[in-house]
Tab-separated table of C-alpha atoms in Angstrom:
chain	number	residue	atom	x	y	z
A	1	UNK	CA	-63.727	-166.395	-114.872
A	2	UNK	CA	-65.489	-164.006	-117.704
A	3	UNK	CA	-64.682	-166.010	-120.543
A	4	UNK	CA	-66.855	-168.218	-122.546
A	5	UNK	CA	-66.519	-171.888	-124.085
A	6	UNK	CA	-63.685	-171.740	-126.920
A	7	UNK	CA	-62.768	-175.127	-127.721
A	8	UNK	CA	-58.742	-175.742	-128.432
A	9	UNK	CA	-58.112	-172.294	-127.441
A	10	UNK	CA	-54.772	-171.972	-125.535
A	11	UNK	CA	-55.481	-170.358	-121.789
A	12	UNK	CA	-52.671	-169.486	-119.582
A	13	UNK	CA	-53.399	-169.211	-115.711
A	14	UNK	CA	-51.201	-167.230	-113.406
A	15	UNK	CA	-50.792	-168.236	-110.302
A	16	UNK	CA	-52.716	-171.558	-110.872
A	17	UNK	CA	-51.988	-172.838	-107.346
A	18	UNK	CA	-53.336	-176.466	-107.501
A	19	UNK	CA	-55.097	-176.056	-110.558
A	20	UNK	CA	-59.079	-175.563	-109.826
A	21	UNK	CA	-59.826	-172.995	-112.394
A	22	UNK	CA	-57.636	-174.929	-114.713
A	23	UNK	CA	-60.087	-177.699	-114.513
A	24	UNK	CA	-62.895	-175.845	-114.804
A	25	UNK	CA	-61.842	-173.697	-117.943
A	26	UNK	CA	-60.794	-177.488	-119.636
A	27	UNK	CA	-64.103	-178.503	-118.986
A	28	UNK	CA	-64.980	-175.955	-121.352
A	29	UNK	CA	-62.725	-176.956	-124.065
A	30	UNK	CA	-59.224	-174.442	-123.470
A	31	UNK	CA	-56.221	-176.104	-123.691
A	32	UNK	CA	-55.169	-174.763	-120.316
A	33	UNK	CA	-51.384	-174.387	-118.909
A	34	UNK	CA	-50.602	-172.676	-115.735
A	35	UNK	CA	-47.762	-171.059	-113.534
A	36	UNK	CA	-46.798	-171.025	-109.670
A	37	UNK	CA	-44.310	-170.676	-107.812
A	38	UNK	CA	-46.005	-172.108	-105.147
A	39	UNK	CA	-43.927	-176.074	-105.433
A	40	UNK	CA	-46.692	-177.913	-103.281
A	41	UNK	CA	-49.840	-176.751	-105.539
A	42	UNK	CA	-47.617	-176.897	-108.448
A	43	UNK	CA	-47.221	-180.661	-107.508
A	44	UNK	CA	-50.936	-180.863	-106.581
A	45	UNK	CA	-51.861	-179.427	-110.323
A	46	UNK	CA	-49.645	-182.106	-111.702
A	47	UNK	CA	-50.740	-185.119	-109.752
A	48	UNK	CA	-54.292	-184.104	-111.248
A	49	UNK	CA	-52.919	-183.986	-114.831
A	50	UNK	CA	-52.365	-180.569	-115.605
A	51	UNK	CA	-49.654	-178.887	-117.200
A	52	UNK	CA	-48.119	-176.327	-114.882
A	53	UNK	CA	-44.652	-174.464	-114.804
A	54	UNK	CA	-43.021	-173.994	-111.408
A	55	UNK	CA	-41.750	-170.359	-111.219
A	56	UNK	CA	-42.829	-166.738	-112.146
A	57	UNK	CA	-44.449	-166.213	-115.332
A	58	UNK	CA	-41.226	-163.972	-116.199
A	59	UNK	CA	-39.073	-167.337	-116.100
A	60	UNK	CA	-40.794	-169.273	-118.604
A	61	UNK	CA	-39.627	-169.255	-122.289
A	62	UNK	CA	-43.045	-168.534	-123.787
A	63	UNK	CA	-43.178	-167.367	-127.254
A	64	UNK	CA	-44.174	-163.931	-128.641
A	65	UNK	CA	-48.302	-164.053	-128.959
A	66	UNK	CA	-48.476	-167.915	-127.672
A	67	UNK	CA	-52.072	-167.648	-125.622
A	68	UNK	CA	-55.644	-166.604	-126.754
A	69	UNK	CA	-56.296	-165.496	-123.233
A	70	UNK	CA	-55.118	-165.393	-119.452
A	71	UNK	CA	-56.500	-165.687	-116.539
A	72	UNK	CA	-55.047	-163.703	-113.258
A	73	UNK	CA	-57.138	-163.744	-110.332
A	74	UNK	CA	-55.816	-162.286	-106.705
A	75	UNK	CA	-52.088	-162.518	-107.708
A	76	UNK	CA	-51.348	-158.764	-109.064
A	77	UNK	CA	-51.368	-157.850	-105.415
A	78	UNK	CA	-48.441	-160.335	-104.479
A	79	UNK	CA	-46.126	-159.077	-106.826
A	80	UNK	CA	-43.536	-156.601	-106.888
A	81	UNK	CA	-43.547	-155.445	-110.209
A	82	UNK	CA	-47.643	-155.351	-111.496
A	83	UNK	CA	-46.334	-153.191	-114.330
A	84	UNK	CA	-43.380	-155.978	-115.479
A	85	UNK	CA	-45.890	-159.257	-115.058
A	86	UNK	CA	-49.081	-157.657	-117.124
A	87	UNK	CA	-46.127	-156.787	-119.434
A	88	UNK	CA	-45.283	-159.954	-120.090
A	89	UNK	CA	-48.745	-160.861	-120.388
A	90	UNK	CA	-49.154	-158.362	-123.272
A	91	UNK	CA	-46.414	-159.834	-124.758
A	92	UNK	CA	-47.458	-163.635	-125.140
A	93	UNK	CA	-50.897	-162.905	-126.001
A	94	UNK	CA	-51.861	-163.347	-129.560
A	95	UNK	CA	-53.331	-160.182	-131.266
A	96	UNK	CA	-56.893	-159.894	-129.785
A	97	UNK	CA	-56.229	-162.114	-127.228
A	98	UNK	CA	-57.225	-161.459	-123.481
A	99	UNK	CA	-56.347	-161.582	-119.727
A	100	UNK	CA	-58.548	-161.692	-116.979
A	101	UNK	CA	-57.610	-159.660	-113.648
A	102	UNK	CA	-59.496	-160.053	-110.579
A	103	UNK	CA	-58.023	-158.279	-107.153
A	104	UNK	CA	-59.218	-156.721	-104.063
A	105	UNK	CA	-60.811	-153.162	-104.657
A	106	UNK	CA	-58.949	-150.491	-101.826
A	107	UNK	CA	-62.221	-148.148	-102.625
A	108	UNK	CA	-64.613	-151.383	-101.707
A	109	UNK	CA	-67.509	-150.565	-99.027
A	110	UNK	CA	-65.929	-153.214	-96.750
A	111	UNK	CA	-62.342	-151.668	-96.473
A	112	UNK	CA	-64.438	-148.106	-96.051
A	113	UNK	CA	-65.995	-150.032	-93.156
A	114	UNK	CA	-63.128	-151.874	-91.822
A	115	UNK	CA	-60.502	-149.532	-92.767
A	116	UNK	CA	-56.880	-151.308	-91.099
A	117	UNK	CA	-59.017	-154.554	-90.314
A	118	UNK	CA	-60.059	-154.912	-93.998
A	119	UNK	CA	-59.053	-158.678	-94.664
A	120	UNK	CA	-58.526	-157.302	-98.180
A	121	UNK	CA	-55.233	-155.367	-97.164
A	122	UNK	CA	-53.758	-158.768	-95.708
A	123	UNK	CA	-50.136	-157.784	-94.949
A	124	UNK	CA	-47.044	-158.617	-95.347
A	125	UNK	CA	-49.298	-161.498	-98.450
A	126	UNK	CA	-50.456	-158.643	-100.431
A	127	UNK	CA	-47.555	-155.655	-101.598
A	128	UNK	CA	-50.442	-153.137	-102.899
A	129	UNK	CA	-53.889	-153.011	-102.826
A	130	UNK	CA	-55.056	-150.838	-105.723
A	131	UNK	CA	-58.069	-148.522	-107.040
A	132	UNK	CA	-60.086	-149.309	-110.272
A	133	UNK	CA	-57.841	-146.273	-111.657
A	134	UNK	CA	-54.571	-147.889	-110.782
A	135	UNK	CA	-54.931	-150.596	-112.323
A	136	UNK	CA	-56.058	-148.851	-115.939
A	137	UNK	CA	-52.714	-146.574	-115.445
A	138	UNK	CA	-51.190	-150.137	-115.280
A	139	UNK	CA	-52.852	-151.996	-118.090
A	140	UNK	CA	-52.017	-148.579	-120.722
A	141	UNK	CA	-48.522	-148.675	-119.138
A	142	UNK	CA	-48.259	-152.531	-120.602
A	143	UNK	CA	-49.564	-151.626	-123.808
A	144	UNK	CA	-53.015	-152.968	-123.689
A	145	UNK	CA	-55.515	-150.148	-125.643
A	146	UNK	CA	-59.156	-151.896	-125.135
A	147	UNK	CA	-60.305	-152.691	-121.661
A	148	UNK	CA	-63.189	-152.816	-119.480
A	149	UNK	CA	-62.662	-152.417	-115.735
A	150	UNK	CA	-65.381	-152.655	-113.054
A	151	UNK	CA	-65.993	-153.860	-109.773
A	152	UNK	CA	-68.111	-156.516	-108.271
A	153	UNK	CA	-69.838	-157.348	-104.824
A	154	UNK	CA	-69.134	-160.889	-105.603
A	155	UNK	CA	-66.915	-161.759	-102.352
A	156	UNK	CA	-68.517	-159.497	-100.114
A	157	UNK	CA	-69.974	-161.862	-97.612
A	158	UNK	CA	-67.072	-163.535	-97.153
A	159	UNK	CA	-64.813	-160.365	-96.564
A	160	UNK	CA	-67.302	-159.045	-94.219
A	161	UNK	CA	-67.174	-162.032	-92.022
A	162	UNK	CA	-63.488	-162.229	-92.131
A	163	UNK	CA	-62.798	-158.655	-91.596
A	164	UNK	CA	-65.323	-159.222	-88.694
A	165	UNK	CA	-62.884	-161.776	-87.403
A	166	UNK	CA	-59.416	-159.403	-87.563
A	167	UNK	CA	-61.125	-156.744	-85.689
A	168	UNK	CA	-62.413	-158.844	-82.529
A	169	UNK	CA	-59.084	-161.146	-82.951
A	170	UNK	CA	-56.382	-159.336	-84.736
A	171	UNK	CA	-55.901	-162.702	-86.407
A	172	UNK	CA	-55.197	-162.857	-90.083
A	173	UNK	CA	-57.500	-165.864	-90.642
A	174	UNK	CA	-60.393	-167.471	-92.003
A	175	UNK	CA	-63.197	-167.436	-89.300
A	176	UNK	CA	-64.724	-171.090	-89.431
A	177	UNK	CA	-66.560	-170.396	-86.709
A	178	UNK	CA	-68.474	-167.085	-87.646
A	179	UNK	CA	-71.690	-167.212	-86.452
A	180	UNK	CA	-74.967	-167.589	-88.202
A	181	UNK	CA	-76.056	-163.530	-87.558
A	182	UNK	CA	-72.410	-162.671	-88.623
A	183	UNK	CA	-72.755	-164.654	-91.752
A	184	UNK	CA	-75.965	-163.175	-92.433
A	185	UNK	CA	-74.554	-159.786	-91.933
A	186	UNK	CA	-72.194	-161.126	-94.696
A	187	UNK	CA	-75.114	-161.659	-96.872
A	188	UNK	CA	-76.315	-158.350	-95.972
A	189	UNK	CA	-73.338	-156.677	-96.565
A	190	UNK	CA	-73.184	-158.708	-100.200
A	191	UNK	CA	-76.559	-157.124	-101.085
A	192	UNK	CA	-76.017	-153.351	-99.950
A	193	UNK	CA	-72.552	-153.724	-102.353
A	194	UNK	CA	-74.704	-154.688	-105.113
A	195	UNK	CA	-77.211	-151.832	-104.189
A	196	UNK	CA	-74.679	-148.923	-104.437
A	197	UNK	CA	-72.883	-150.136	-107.522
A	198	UNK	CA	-75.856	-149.120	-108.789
A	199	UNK	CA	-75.120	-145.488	-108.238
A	200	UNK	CA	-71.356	-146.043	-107.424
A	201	UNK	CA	-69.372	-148.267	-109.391
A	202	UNK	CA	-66.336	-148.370	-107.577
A	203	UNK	CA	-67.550	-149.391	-104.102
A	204	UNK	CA	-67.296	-153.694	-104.826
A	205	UNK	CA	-65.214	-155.732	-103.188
A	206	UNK	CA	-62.962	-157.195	-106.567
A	207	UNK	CA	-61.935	-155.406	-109.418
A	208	UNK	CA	-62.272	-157.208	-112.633
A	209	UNK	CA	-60.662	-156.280	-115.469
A	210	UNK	CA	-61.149	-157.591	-118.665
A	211	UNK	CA	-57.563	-156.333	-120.893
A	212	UNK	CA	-57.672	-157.143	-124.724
A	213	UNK	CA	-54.277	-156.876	-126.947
């Protein structure tokens, strides 16, 4: 998830759901806490010995400046109010600290493909689907000043192959049984993306944002 081995180091993940990057970031020496709302992969976390709140991140009584960094991957686009929850981020991250956003890309190659069957735009899940841009006017409007923001092919395959799907099906849904040529379109699809960021670098499928305080 972009960040390095930093033994004792206190890592908050939002929207933890039943803990997997938890585990892997403790395996790297954070001490890792995380936050769902979600009460079945909160329980799921737990029953695997993690420490996880149940509820928003704006319910929990963190501290002022409590985390050296947090991680946020595909949960900006659930949420109502992106500006309020990166907010709050800003806010119980030490000085220098970081957070981690991943999210679908609206200007990806897929969605220009797929358009309204773009598995990215998954309604009524995801409330906005934004642009490299929006989501710098959102990280200044928290108060973060040092960022880097890019975009990466890195889910490709499987968006092509999903996307695929919704526009023979209409169905909203993991397609388990995708061919092997549509899968290798996926893989296809995974490379041209990593072609034309070379000349574009909006066109991937995830933004990634890396947001210091």
């Amino acid at each position: 998830m972009y960040l390095e081995a930093a033994p004792g180091e206190r890592l908050l993940d939002v929207g933890c759901g039943s803990g997997e990057l938890m585990a892997r970031m403790q395996d790297l020496g954070w001490r890792v806490e995380g936050v769902d709302f979600d009460a079945m992969a909160v329980q799921a976390a737990r029953e695997s010995g993690l420490k996880v709140r149940l509820g928003t991140l704006e319910e929990q009584p963190y501290p002022d400046g409590h985390f050296e960094a947090i991680t946020m991957s595909h949960v900006i686009e659930h949420v109502h109010e992106p500006l309020a929850l990166l907010s709050e981020c800003h806010r119980i991250l030490e000085p220098g600290g970081r957070i981690i956003v991943v999210t679908p890309n609206i200007r990806s190659l897929c969605h220009r493909r797929f358009r309204t069957d773009w598995r990215g735009l998954e309604p009524p899940r995801h409330l906005q689907v934004m642009a490299p841009s929006a989501l710098l006017c959102l990280a200044q409007g928290a108060g973060f000043q040092n960022f880097s923001i890019w975009t990466s092919m890195q889910s490709a395959d499987f968006m092509y192959v999903a996307s695929t799907f919704i526009k023979r099906t209409g169905v909203h849904s993991e397609d388990e049984a995708a061919s092997r040529f549509e899968r290798l379109r996926g893989r296809l699809m995974q490379h041209q993306e990593w072609a034309m960021l070379k000349v574009r670098a909006d066109v991937g499928e995830e933004i990634v944002a890396v947001l210091e305080k």
